[in-house]
Amino acid sequence: MENLIFPPDFLWGVSTSAFQIEGAPREDGRGPSIWDDFGTERAGEATDHYHRYREDVALLAELGVGAYRMSFAWPRIQPEGSGKPNQAGLAFYDRLLDEVCAAGIAPVGTVYHWDTPLALEDAGGWLIRDTAQRFAEYAAILGERFADRVKMWIPLNEPMVTTVYGYAVAEYAPGRTLLLDAIPTAHHQHLAHGLAVQALRAAGAESVGTANHHSPVWPASGSEADQAAADWLDALLNGLFADPVLTGRYPDELTPYLPATAADDLPVIAQPLDFYGVNYYEPQCAAAPGEGNPLPFELRPIEGFPRTSNDSPIVPDALRELLIRFAQRYDLPPVYITENGCSFDGVHDPERIDFLTRHLAALRAAMDAGVDVRGYFVWSLLDNFEWSKGYAPRFGLVHVDYGTQLRTPKDSFAWYRKLVSR
Ligand SMILES: O=C(O)[C@H](O)[C@@H](O)[C@H](O)[C@H](O)CO
């Protein structure tokens, strides 16, 4: 830890999301979301944060972080995804945000972290343009109510994951297998982002940015064909989500898959941002597609690196590589690592401390190379519902016994507290 030297005003935080921790799916007028009945394992009561938020905010205060990234549950605010807000839903976030602010912690508000109201999905979800308008109305409701307490806003968490995992390969809700025909959902999310930026600024939001999932893409070999495949996957996973908001353009190779009028929306999409949030977990590897593969790439496993209990390769240096490449490629606003973390079991978690130490060292190296990074958020405060993987992966600095909802800070909690208090 001695070598992990960061500026005195560096922002240390932790991140969570509403659907993964709140529970209380049927309480106080919350409507159904696309995740409520999706997959083999249900979130159900999750960590019951809806009732135990005071205890969790006390953990945040004990941890000593300066910021807490949370998300608002759209179906709790607008049960049908449109129309008048549900006052009981707004009141929950009043209670939560007042508690966070009273603890001297800055709330960072994510407007959407994948829990689309079911009624909107039944109407077409991110496949239709109208959902962007609905989203802007929802963001305006949040801005008007909470911009006095939430200083940093993130309209959408990881639109890439929604498009690829939710609409292209059906790993996540809503579970569509549209492959490249899922790409219009990226455009409609970008439009939603742009309209929400306008709505939040109009409501007095001080700072608005992103939380985009980014991974360096490595070719499986030095062959031209593998390099071309890696470039294509890089355009899909990174370019399609960074270029429009940062440059006002789409990657050339993706334009054939976009709605015909997509270019008309780029001025709204590419509004200046106060920060660029990056969620980093691991690199990807691509090879030229085999016979009969409709995609211009195929994924290859990343080997030769230690792995998490969730079988993800641990490659800290890829974070440094990614940030330096982004700083060379884009006129980046200040950067925040809005998520980084790993799954390991147990309360005694030296592997997680090692993971965080090595990723923070890589982050420091990127800063030494000139990348303007202003803060870092660990995923996650609590063990929680890891989407289609359910409750098996444990990403928390705090262990949760899902039978009793007992919270137990892990060794990594004490380690992070020491780091952020320096
Ligand atoms: O990045 C994501 O996928 C999401 O933002 C989180 O909700 C995940 O739970 C976390 O990343 C661990 O996979």
Short mmCIF file of C-alpha atoms and ligand atoms in Angstrom, two decimals:
data_model
loop_
_atom_site.label_atom_id
_atom_site.label_comp_id
_atom_site.label_asym_id
_atom_site.label_seq_id
_atom_site.Cartn_x
_atom_site.Cartn_y
_atom_site.Cartn_z
CA MET A 1 0.00 0.00 0.00
CA GLU A 2 2.95 2.31 0.63
CA ASN A 3 3.45 2.88 -3.13
CA LEU A 4 -0.18 3.74 -3.74
CA ILE A 5 0.17 7.51 -3.59
CA PHE A 6 -2.81 9.49 -4.89
CA PRO A 7 -3.54 13.26 -4.85
CA PRO A 8 -5.13 14.57 -1.61
CA ASP A 9 -8.34 15.50 -3.50
CA PHE A 10 -8.62 12.08 -5.19
CA LEU A 11 -12.22 10.82 -4.83
CA TRP A 12 -12.47 7.40 -3.17
CA GLY A 13 -15.79 5.58 -3.41
CA VAL A 14 -17.74 2.37 -3.69
CA SER A 15 -20.55 1.43 -6.10
CA THR A 16 -23.78 -0.53 -5.93
CA SER A 17 -26.97 -0.78 -7.99
CA ALA A 18 -30.63 -0.74 -6.93
CA PHE A 19 -31.73 -4.08 -8.36
CA GLN A 20 -28.70 -5.92 -6.99
CA ILE A 21 -29.15 -4.79 -3.34
CA GLU A 22 -32.59 -3.25 -2.61
CA GLY A 23 -35.00 -6.17 -2.59
CA ALA A 24 -38.60 -5.21 -1.62
CA PRO A 25 -39.67 -5.84 -5.23
CA ARG A 26 -43.39 -5.47 -4.52
CA GLU A 27 -43.26 -2.80 -1.81
CA ASP A 28 -44.59 0.79 -1.86
CA GLY A 29 -45.88 0.61 -5.42
CA ARG A 30 -42.75 -0.61 -7.19
CA GLY A 31 -43.67 -2.03 -10.60
CA PRO A 32 -42.17 -5.10 -12.25
CA SER A 33 -38.84 -4.84 -14.10
CA ILE A 34 -37.31 -6.98 -16.86
CA TRP A 35 -35.06 -8.63 -14.25
CA ASP A 36 -37.71 -9.56 -11.67
CA ASP A 37 -38.56 -12.89 -13.32
CA PHE A 38 -35.54 -13.37 -15.58
CA GLY A 39 -33.01 -16.19 -15.45
CA THR A 40 -32.65 -19.25 -13.23
CA GLU A 41 -32.07 -17.43 -9.91
CA ARG A 42 -34.26 -14.51 -8.72
CA ALA A 43 -32.94 -11.48 -6.88
CA GLY A 44 -35.94 -11.55 -4.52
CA GLU A 45 -35.06 -9.73 -1.29
CA ALA A 46 -31.42 -9.31 -2.37
CA THR A 47 -29.56 -7.69 0.57
CA ASP A 48 -32.82 -6.05 1.78
CA HIS A 49 -31.12 -2.67 1.45
CA TYR A 50 -34.58 -1.11 1.06
CA HIS A 51 -35.10 -1.65 4.79
CA ARG A 52 -31.46 -1.78 5.97
CA TYR A 53 -30.09 1.32 4.17
CA ARG A 54 -29.25 3.07 7.47
CA GLU A 55 -27.01 0.16 8.46
CA ASP A 56 -25.36 0.22 5.02
CA VAL A 57 -24.78 3.96 5.15
CA ALA A 58 -23.16 3.45 8.54
CA LEU A 59 -20.81 0.98 6.83
CA LEU A 60 -20.02 3.63 4.21
CA ALA A 61 -19.21 6.11 6.97
CA GLU A 62 -17.02 3.54 8.74
CA LEU A 63 -15.23 2.87 5.46
CA GLY A 64 -14.44 6.56 5.19
CA VAL A 65 -15.16 6.98 1.48
CA GLY A 66 -15.86 10.42 0.05
CA ALA A 67 -18.46 9.22 -2.43
CA TYR A 68 -21.10 6.52 -2.85
CA ARG A 69 -22.33 5.52 -6.31
CA MET A 70 -25.86 4.14 -6.16
CA SER A 71 -28.65 3.74 -8.73
CA PHE A 72 -32.32 4.69 -8.75
CA ALA A 73 -34.83 1.94 -9.57
CA TRP A 74 -36.89 3.16 -12.55
CA PRO A 75 -39.80 0.79 -11.69
CA ARG A 76 -39.86 2.22 -8.15
CA ILE A 77 -40.17 5.79 -9.48
CA GLN A 78 -42.41 5.05 -12.51
CA PRO A 79 -43.96 1.58 -12.07
CA GLU A 80 -45.17 1.54 -15.70
CA GLY A 81 -42.14 3.43 -17.04
CA SER A 82 -44.05 6.65 -17.74
CA GLY A 83 -46.45 9.15 -16.17
CA LYS A 84 -46.65 10.64 -12.70
CA PRO A 85 -43.93 9.53 -10.27
CA ASN A 86 -44.67 7.11 -7.41
CA GLN A 87 -44.30 9.32 -4.31
CA ALA A 88 -43.41 6.38 -2.05
CA GLY A 89 -40.54 5.54 -4.42
CA LEU A 90 -39.24 9.11 -4.38
CA ALA A 91 -39.56 9.14 -0.59
CA PHE A 92 -37.27 6.09 -0.26
CA TYR A 93 -34.48 7.86 -2.12
CA ASP A 94 -35.08 11.01 -0.04
CA ARG A 95 -34.44 8.92 3.07
CA LEU A 96 -31.40 7.19 1.58
CA LEU A 97 -29.78 10.35 0.16
CA ASP A 98 -30.43 12.34 3.35
CA GLU A 99 -28.67 9.58 5.30
CA VAL A 100 -25.72 9.54 2.89
CA CYS A 101 -25.37 13.33 2.94
CA ALA A 102 -25.69 13.44 6.73
CA ALA A 103 -22.70 11.08 6.85
CA GLY A 104 -20.70 13.63 4.83
CA ILE A 105 -20.56 11.37 1.78
CA ALA A 106 -21.25 12.64 -1.76
CA PRO A 107 -23.93 10.61 -3.55
CA VAL A 108 -23.22 9.75 -7.21
CA GLY A 109 -26.55 8.94 -8.86
CA THR A 110 -26.94 6.41 -11.67
CA VAL A 111 -30.30 7.01 -13.32
CA TYR A 112 -30.48 3.56 -14.97
CA HIS A 113 -28.74 0.30 -14.03
CA TRP A 114 -30.59 -2.17 -16.23
CA ASP A 115 -33.95 -2.54 -14.40
CA THR A 116 -36.19 -1.41 -17.28
CA PRO A 117 -39.90 -1.29 -16.26
CA LEU A 118 -41.54 -4.35 -17.83
CA ALA A 119 -44.28 -2.29 -19.51
CA LEU A 120 -41.64 -0.36 -21.46
CA GLU A 121 -39.91 -3.55 -22.55
CA ASP A 122 -43.22 -5.00 -23.71
CA ALA A 123 -43.60 -1.85 -25.81
CA GLY A 124 -40.20 -2.48 -27.44
CA GLY A 125 -37.62 -1.41 -24.85
CA TRP A 126 -34.35 -0.06 -26.23
CA LEU A 127 -35.24 -1.38 -29.70
CA ILE A 128 -37.56 1.60 -30.12
CA ARG A 129 -36.74 5.30 -30.18
CA ASP A 130 -39.67 6.23 -27.90
CA THR A 131 -37.94 4.66 -24.89
CA ALA A 132 -35.29 7.40 -25.09
CA GLN A 133 -38.02 10.00 -24.60
CA ARG A 134 -39.50 8.08 -21.69
CA PHE A 135 -36.03 7.92 -20.15
CA ALA A 136 -35.54 11.68 -20.47
CA GLU A 137 -38.83 12.26 -18.60
CA TYR A 138 -37.70 9.86 -15.86
CA ALA A 139 -34.31 11.60 -15.59
CA ALA A 140 -36.06 14.98 -15.31
CA ILE A 141 -38.13 13.69 -12.37
CA LEU A 142 -34.96 12.58 -10.57
CA GLY A 143 -33.12 15.80 -11.37
CA GLU A 144 -35.91 17.99 -10.05
CA ARG A 145 -36.16 15.99 -6.81
CA PHE A 146 -32.54 15.10 -6.04
CA ALA A 147 -30.13 17.53 -7.80
CA ASP A 148 -29.86 19.41 -4.49
CA ARG A 149 -28.15 16.35 -2.95
CA VAL A 150 -26.72 14.37 -5.90
CA LYS A 151 -23.77 16.28 -7.37
CA MET A 152 -22.50 13.73 -9.91
CA TRP A 153 -24.98 12.08 -12.30
CA ILE A 154 -24.63 9.08 -14.60
CA PRO A 155 -27.58 8.57 -16.98
CA LEU A 156 -26.84 4.96 -18.06
CA ASN A 157 -24.74 2.20 -16.55
CA GLU A 158 -22.83 0.25 -19.23
CA PRO A 159 -25.08 0.57 -22.31
CA MET A 160 -22.71 -1.95 -23.96
CA VAL A 161 -23.81 -4.70 -21.59
CA THR A 162 -27.49 -3.94 -22.20
CA THR A 163 -26.98 -4.11 -25.98
CA VAL A 164 -24.63 -7.13 -26.13
CA TYR A 165 -25.68 -9.25 -23.14
CA GLY A 166 -29.36 -8.19 -23.09
CA TYR A 167 -30.31 -7.93 -26.75
CA ALA A 168 -27.59 -9.67 -28.81
CA VAL A 169 -26.75 -12.90 -26.95
CA ALA A 170 -29.57 -13.24 -24.36
CA GLU A 171 -27.27 -13.69 -21.37
CA TYR A 172 -29.00 -10.88 -19.51
CA ALA A 173 -32.57 -9.52 -19.48
CA PRO A 174 -34.51 -8.94 -21.67
CA GLY A 175 -32.90 -12.10 -23.15
CA ARG A 176 -33.01 -11.41 -26.91
CA THR A 177 -30.71 -13.15 -29.42
CA LEU A 178 -30.60 -10.49 -32.12
CA LEU A 179 -26.82 -10.56 -32.61
CA LEU A 180 -25.87 -7.53 -34.77
CA ASP A 181 -29.54 -6.54 -35.11
CA ALA A 182 -29.25 -5.49 -31.46
CA ILE A 183 -27.08 -2.50 -32.43
CA PRO A 184 -30.00 -0.02 -32.74
CA THR A 185 -30.45 -0.44 -28.96
CA ALA A 186 -27.05 1.21 -28.58
CA HIS A 187 -28.22 4.23 -30.56
CA HIS A 188 -31.47 4.58 -28.63
CA GLN A 189 -29.53 4.40 -25.35
CA HIS A 190 -27.16 7.09 -26.60
CA LEU A 191 -30.10 9.28 -27.51
CA ALA A 192 -31.53 8.63 -24.03
CA HIS A 193 -28.16 9.62 -22.54
CA GLY A 194 -28.10 12.90 -24.50
CA LEU A 195 -31.68 13.82 -23.65
CA ALA A 196 -31.07 12.95 -19.99
CA VAL A 197 -27.94 15.15 -19.90
CA GLN A 198 -30.12 18.05 -21.09
CA ALA A 199 -32.90 17.24 -18.57
CA LEU A 200 -30.47 16.89 -15.65
CA ARG A 201 -28.63 20.12 -16.49
CA ALA A 202 -31.99 21.92 -16.77
CA ALA A 203 -32.80 20.59 -13.28
CA GLY A 204 -29.55 22.03 -11.89
CA ALA A 205 -27.25 19.00 -12.03
CA GLU A 206 -23.68 20.17 -11.37
CA SER A 207 -21.80 17.32 -13.00
CA VAL A 208 -22.88 14.70 -15.57
CA GLY A 209 -20.87 11.85 -17.05
CA THR A 210 -20.94 8.17 -17.97
CA ALA A 211 -20.18 4.72 -16.56
CA ASN A 212 -19.12 2.83 -19.67
CA HIS A 213 -17.79 -0.71 -19.62
CA HIS A 214 -14.48 -0.82 -21.48
CA SER A 215 -11.99 -3.61 -22.20
CA PRO A 216 -8.83 -3.65 -24.31
CA VAL A 217 -9.31 -6.19 -27.13
CA TRP A 218 -6.28 -8.32 -27.94
CA PRO A 219 -5.87 -10.31 -31.20
CA ALA A 220 -5.45 -14.08 -30.66
CA SER A 221 -2.31 -14.00 -32.84
CA GLY A 222 -0.26 -11.60 -34.96
CA SER A 223 -2.12 -12.61 -38.10
CA GLU A 224 -3.86 -9.91 -40.11
CA ALA A 225 -7.13 -11.82 -39.90
CA ASP A 226 -7.03 -11.97 -36.09
CA GLN A 227 -6.02 -8.31 -35.90
CA ALA A 228 -8.99 -7.39 -38.14
CA ALA A 229 -11.30 -9.42 -35.90
CA ALA A 230 -9.93 -7.70 -32.78
CA ASP A 231 -10.38 -4.27 -34.39
CA TRP A 232 -14.00 -5.14 -35.17
CA LEU A 233 -14.71 -6.33 -31.63
CA ASP A 234 -12.97 -3.21 -30.27
CA ALA A 235 -15.29 -1.08 -32.40
CA LEU A 236 -18.31 -3.01 -31.07
CA LEU A 237 -17.39 -3.09 -27.35
CA ASN A 238 -15.54 0.23 -27.04
CA GLY A 239 -15.91 2.47 -30.13
CA LEU A 240 -19.70 2.09 -30.42
CA PHE A 241 -20.08 3.39 -26.83
CA ALA A 242 -17.24 5.94 -26.55
CA ASP A 243 -17.12 7.55 -30.01
CA PRO A 244 -20.70 8.95 -30.16
CA VAL A 245 -20.60 10.64 -26.74
CA LEU A 246 -16.97 11.81 -27.01
CA THR A 247 -16.61 12.62 -30.72
CA GLY A 248 -20.14 12.88 -32.16
CA ARG A 249 -19.37 10.12 -34.66
CA TYR A 250 -19.98 6.36 -34.92
CA PRO A 251 -17.25 3.87 -35.89
CA ASP A 252 -17.47 3.30 -39.68
CA GLU A 253 -17.79 -0.47 -39.40
CA LEU A 254 -20.92 -0.11 -37.22
CA THR A 255 -22.88 2.47 -39.24
CA PRO A 256 -24.54 -0.12 -41.53
CA TYR A 257 -26.28 -1.58 -38.44
CA LEU A 258 -27.60 1.72 -37.08
CA PRO A 259 -31.04 3.29 -37.69
CA ALA A 260 -31.00 5.33 -40.93
CA THR A 261 -31.54 8.62 -39.06
CA ALA A 262 -28.90 7.94 -36.39
CA ALA A 263 -26.58 10.72 -37.56
CA ASP A 264 -29.30 13.34 -36.97
CA ASP A 265 -29.22 12.58 -33.24
CA LEU A 266 -25.46 12.91 -32.79
CA PRO A 267 -25.52 16.61 -31.76
CA VAL A 268 -27.84 15.68 -28.85
CA ILE A 269 -25.76 12.61 -27.99
CA ALA A 270 -22.37 14.31 -28.04
CA GLN A 271 -22.96 16.99 -25.44
CA PRO A 272 -19.91 18.00 -23.42
CA LEU A 273 -19.52 15.89 -20.27
CA ASP A 274 -18.00 16.84 -16.93
CA PHE A 275 -16.40 13.43 -16.54
CA TYR A 276 -15.94 10.12 -18.29
CA GLY A 277 -16.65 7.13 -16.09
CA VAL A 278 -14.98 3.81 -16.93
CA ASN A 279 -15.97 0.41 -15.55
CA TYR A 280 -13.00 -1.94 -15.96
CA TYR A 281 -12.84 -5.65 -15.12
CA GLU A 282 -10.82 -7.56 -17.75
CA PRO A 283 -9.48 -7.53 -21.35
CA GLN A 284 -11.03 -9.49 -24.24
CA CYS A 285 -9.42 -11.59 -26.97
CA ALA A 286 -10.67 -12.07 -30.54
CA ALA A 287 -9.78 -14.30 -33.48
CA ALA A 288 -10.94 -14.46 -37.10
CA PRO A 289 -14.34 -16.17 -37.31
CA GLY A 290 -14.51 -19.85 -38.19
CA GLU A 291 -16.60 -21.39 -40.99
CA GLY A 292 -20.30 -20.42 -40.79
CA ASN A 293 -19.88 -17.86 -38.01
CA PRO A 294 -22.14 -14.88 -38.92
CA LEU A 295 -20.04 -12.53 -36.78
CA PRO A 296 -16.78 -10.92 -37.97
CA PHE A 297 -14.95 -12.27 -34.90
CA GLU A 298 -14.96 -15.04 -32.37
CA LEU A 299 -14.05 -14.69 -28.72
CA ARG A 300 -11.06 -16.53 -27.31
CA PRO A 301 -10.31 -17.14 -23.62
CA ILE A 302 -7.59 -15.02 -22.00
CA GLU A 303 -5.08 -17.49 -20.55
CA GLY A 304 -1.93 -17.30 -18.50
CA PHE A 305 -3.27 -14.99 -15.78
CA PRO A 306 -4.58 -15.64 -12.27
CA ARG A 307 -8.39 -15.79 -12.11
CA THR A 308 -11.18 -14.70 -9.78
CA SER A 309 -13.75 -17.09 -8.26
CA ASN A 310 -15.99 -15.89 -11.10
CA ASP A 311 -13.35 -17.22 -13.56
CA SER A 312 -12.36 -13.75 -14.80
CA PRO A 313 -8.68 -13.26 -15.74
CA ILE A 314 -6.87 -10.74 -13.51
CA VAL A 315 -4.93 -8.36 -15.80
CA PRO A 316 -4.27 -5.04 -14.00
CA ASP A 317 -1.93 -3.73 -16.68
CA ALA A 318 -4.76 -3.84 -19.23
CA LEU A 319 -6.40 -1.02 -17.25
CA ARG A 320 -3.27 1.15 -17.71
CA GLU A 321 -3.17 0.19 -21.42
CA LEU A 322 -6.86 1.05 -21.88
CA LEU A 323 -6.66 4.47 -20.21
CA ILE A 324 -3.52 5.53 -22.07
CA ARG A 325 -5.07 4.49 -25.39
CA PHE A 326 -8.26 6.40 -24.60
CA ALA A 327 -6.29 9.51 -23.65
CA GLN A 328 -4.45 9.30 -27.00
CA ARG A 329 -7.65 8.65 -28.98
CA TYR A 330 -10.13 11.08 -27.36
CA ASP A 331 -10.24 14.58 -25.96
CA LEU A 332 -11.18 13.05 -22.61
CA PRO A 333 -12.81 14.98 -19.79
CA PRO A 334 -11.56 14.03 -16.30
CA VAL A 335 -11.81 10.28 -15.80
CA TYR A 336 -13.30 8.32 -12.89
CA ILE A 337 -13.05 4.56 -12.50
CA THR A 338 -16.73 4.11 -11.68
CA GLU A 339 -16.35 0.35 -11.15
CA ASN A 340 -13.50 -2.08 -10.60
CA GLY A 341 -13.58 -5.18 -8.45
CA CYS A 342 -13.55 -8.94 -8.27
CA SER A 343 -15.34 -11.97 -6.91
CA PHE A 344 -13.70 -14.03 -4.17
CA ASP A 345 -15.26 -16.01 -1.30
CA GLY A 346 -14.90 -15.54 2.43
CA VAL A 347 -14.43 -12.74 4.95
CA HIS A 348 -10.67 -13.18 4.87
CA ASP A 349 -9.94 -12.07 1.27
CA PRO A 350 -6.23 -11.45 0.61
CA GLU A 351 -6.89 -12.11 -3.10
CA ARG A 352 -9.22 -9.09 -3.25
CA ILE A 353 -6.67 -6.88 -1.48
CA ASP A 354 -4.06 -8.05 -4.00
CA PHE A 355 -6.47 -7.40 -6.91
CA LEU A 356 -7.25 -3.86 -5.74
CA THR A 357 -3.61 -3.10 -4.94
CA ARG A 358 -2.46 -4.13 -8.41
CA HIS A 359 -5.27 -2.31 -10.23
CA LEU A 360 -4.61 0.87 -8.26
CA ALA A 361 -0.92 0.58 -9.11
CA ALA A 362 -1.88 0.29 -12.80
CA LEU A 363 -4.15 3.31 -12.39
CA ARG A 364 -1.30 5.27 -10.79
CA ALA A 365 0.92 4.31 -13.76
CA ALA A 366 -1.71 5.63 -16.20
CA MET A 367 -1.86 8.88 -14.21
CA ASP A 368 1.95 9.11 -14.31
CA ALA A 369 1.65 8.74 -18.08
CA GLY A 370 -0.62 11.81 -18.12
CA VAL A 371 -4.17 10.43 -17.89
CA ASP A 372 -6.35 12.81 -15.80
CA VAL A 373 -7.97 10.38 -13.34
CA ARG A 374 -9.84 12.00 -10.44
CA GLY A 375 -11.36 9.07 -8.56
CA TYR A 376 -11.91 5.35 -8.07
CA PHE A 377 -15.00 3.34 -7.00
CA VAL A 378 -14.73 -0.29 -5.84
CA TRP A 379 -17.40 -2.68 -7.06
CA SER A 380 -19.01 -3.29 -4.60
CA LEU A 381 -19.85 -2.23 -1.00
CA LEU A 382 -21.86 -5.42 -0.34
CA ASP A 383 -21.99 -8.92 -1.75
CA ASN A 384 -25.05 -8.81 -3.97
CA PHE A 385 -27.11 -10.32 -6.82
CA GLU A 386 -24.71 -10.83 -9.73
CA TRP A 387 -27.34 -10.86 -12.45
CA SER A 388 -27.52 -14.15 -14.35
CA LYS A 389 -24.88 -15.64 -12.09
CA GLY A 390 -27.11 -15.07 -9.07
CA TYR A 391 -25.64 -14.97 -5.55
CA ALA A 392 -22.62 -17.26 -6.03
CA PRO A 393 -20.11 -14.55 -7.05
CA ARG A 394 -19.25 -12.30 -4.10
CA PHE A 395 -17.89 -8.83 -5.07
CA GLY A 396 -18.43 -7.04 -1.75
CA LEU A 397 -16.03 -5.41 0.70
CA VAL A 398 -18.75 -6.50 3.13
CA HIS A 399 -19.89 -10.11 3.38
CA VAL A 400 -23.67 -10.64 3.42
CA ASP A 401 -25.28 -13.75 4.93
CA TYR A 402 -28.36 -13.96 2.70
CA GLY A 403 -30.14 -16.10 5.29
CA THR A 404 -29.91 -13.55 8.09
CA GLN A 405 -28.87 -10.45 6.11
CA LEU A 406 -25.96 -10.10 8.57
CA ARG A 407 -23.28 -7.78 7.21
CA THR A 408 -19.62 -8.59 8.04
CA PRO A 409 -16.83 -6.28 6.82
CA LYS A 410 -14.11 -8.34 5.09
CA ASP A 411 -10.32 -7.85 5.48
CA SER A 412 -10.47 -5.84 2.24
CA PHE A 413 -12.89 -3.42 3.94
CA ALA A 414 -10.27 -2.63 6.61
CA TRP A 415 -7.58 -2.42 3.94
CA TYR A 416 -9.58 0.04 1.79
CA ARG A 417 -10.52 2.13 4.87
CA LYS A 418 -6.82 2.51 5.69
CA LEU A 419 -6.02 3.48 2.09
CA VAL A 420 -8.77 6.09 1.72
CA SER A 421 -8.05 7.62 5.14
CA ARG A 422 -4.46 8.51 4.22
O1 LIG B 1 -20.22 -4.00 -14.56
C1 LIG B 1 -21.26 -4.59 -14.40
O2 LIG B 1 -21.53 -5.63 -14.96
C2 LIG B 1 -22.26 -4.03 -13.56
O3 LIG B 1 -22.14 -2.71 -13.56
C3 LIG B 1 -22.33 -4.59 -12.20
O4 LIG B 1 -23.69 -4.51 -11.98
C4 LIG B 1 -21.81 -5.97 -12.03
O5 LIG B 1 -22.46 -6.57 -10.97
C5 LIG B 1 -20.35 -5.93 -11.73
O6 LIG B 1 -19.69 -5.42 -12.72
C6 LIG B 1 -19.75 -7.29 -11.51
O7 LIG B 1 -19.82 -8.04 -12.65
#
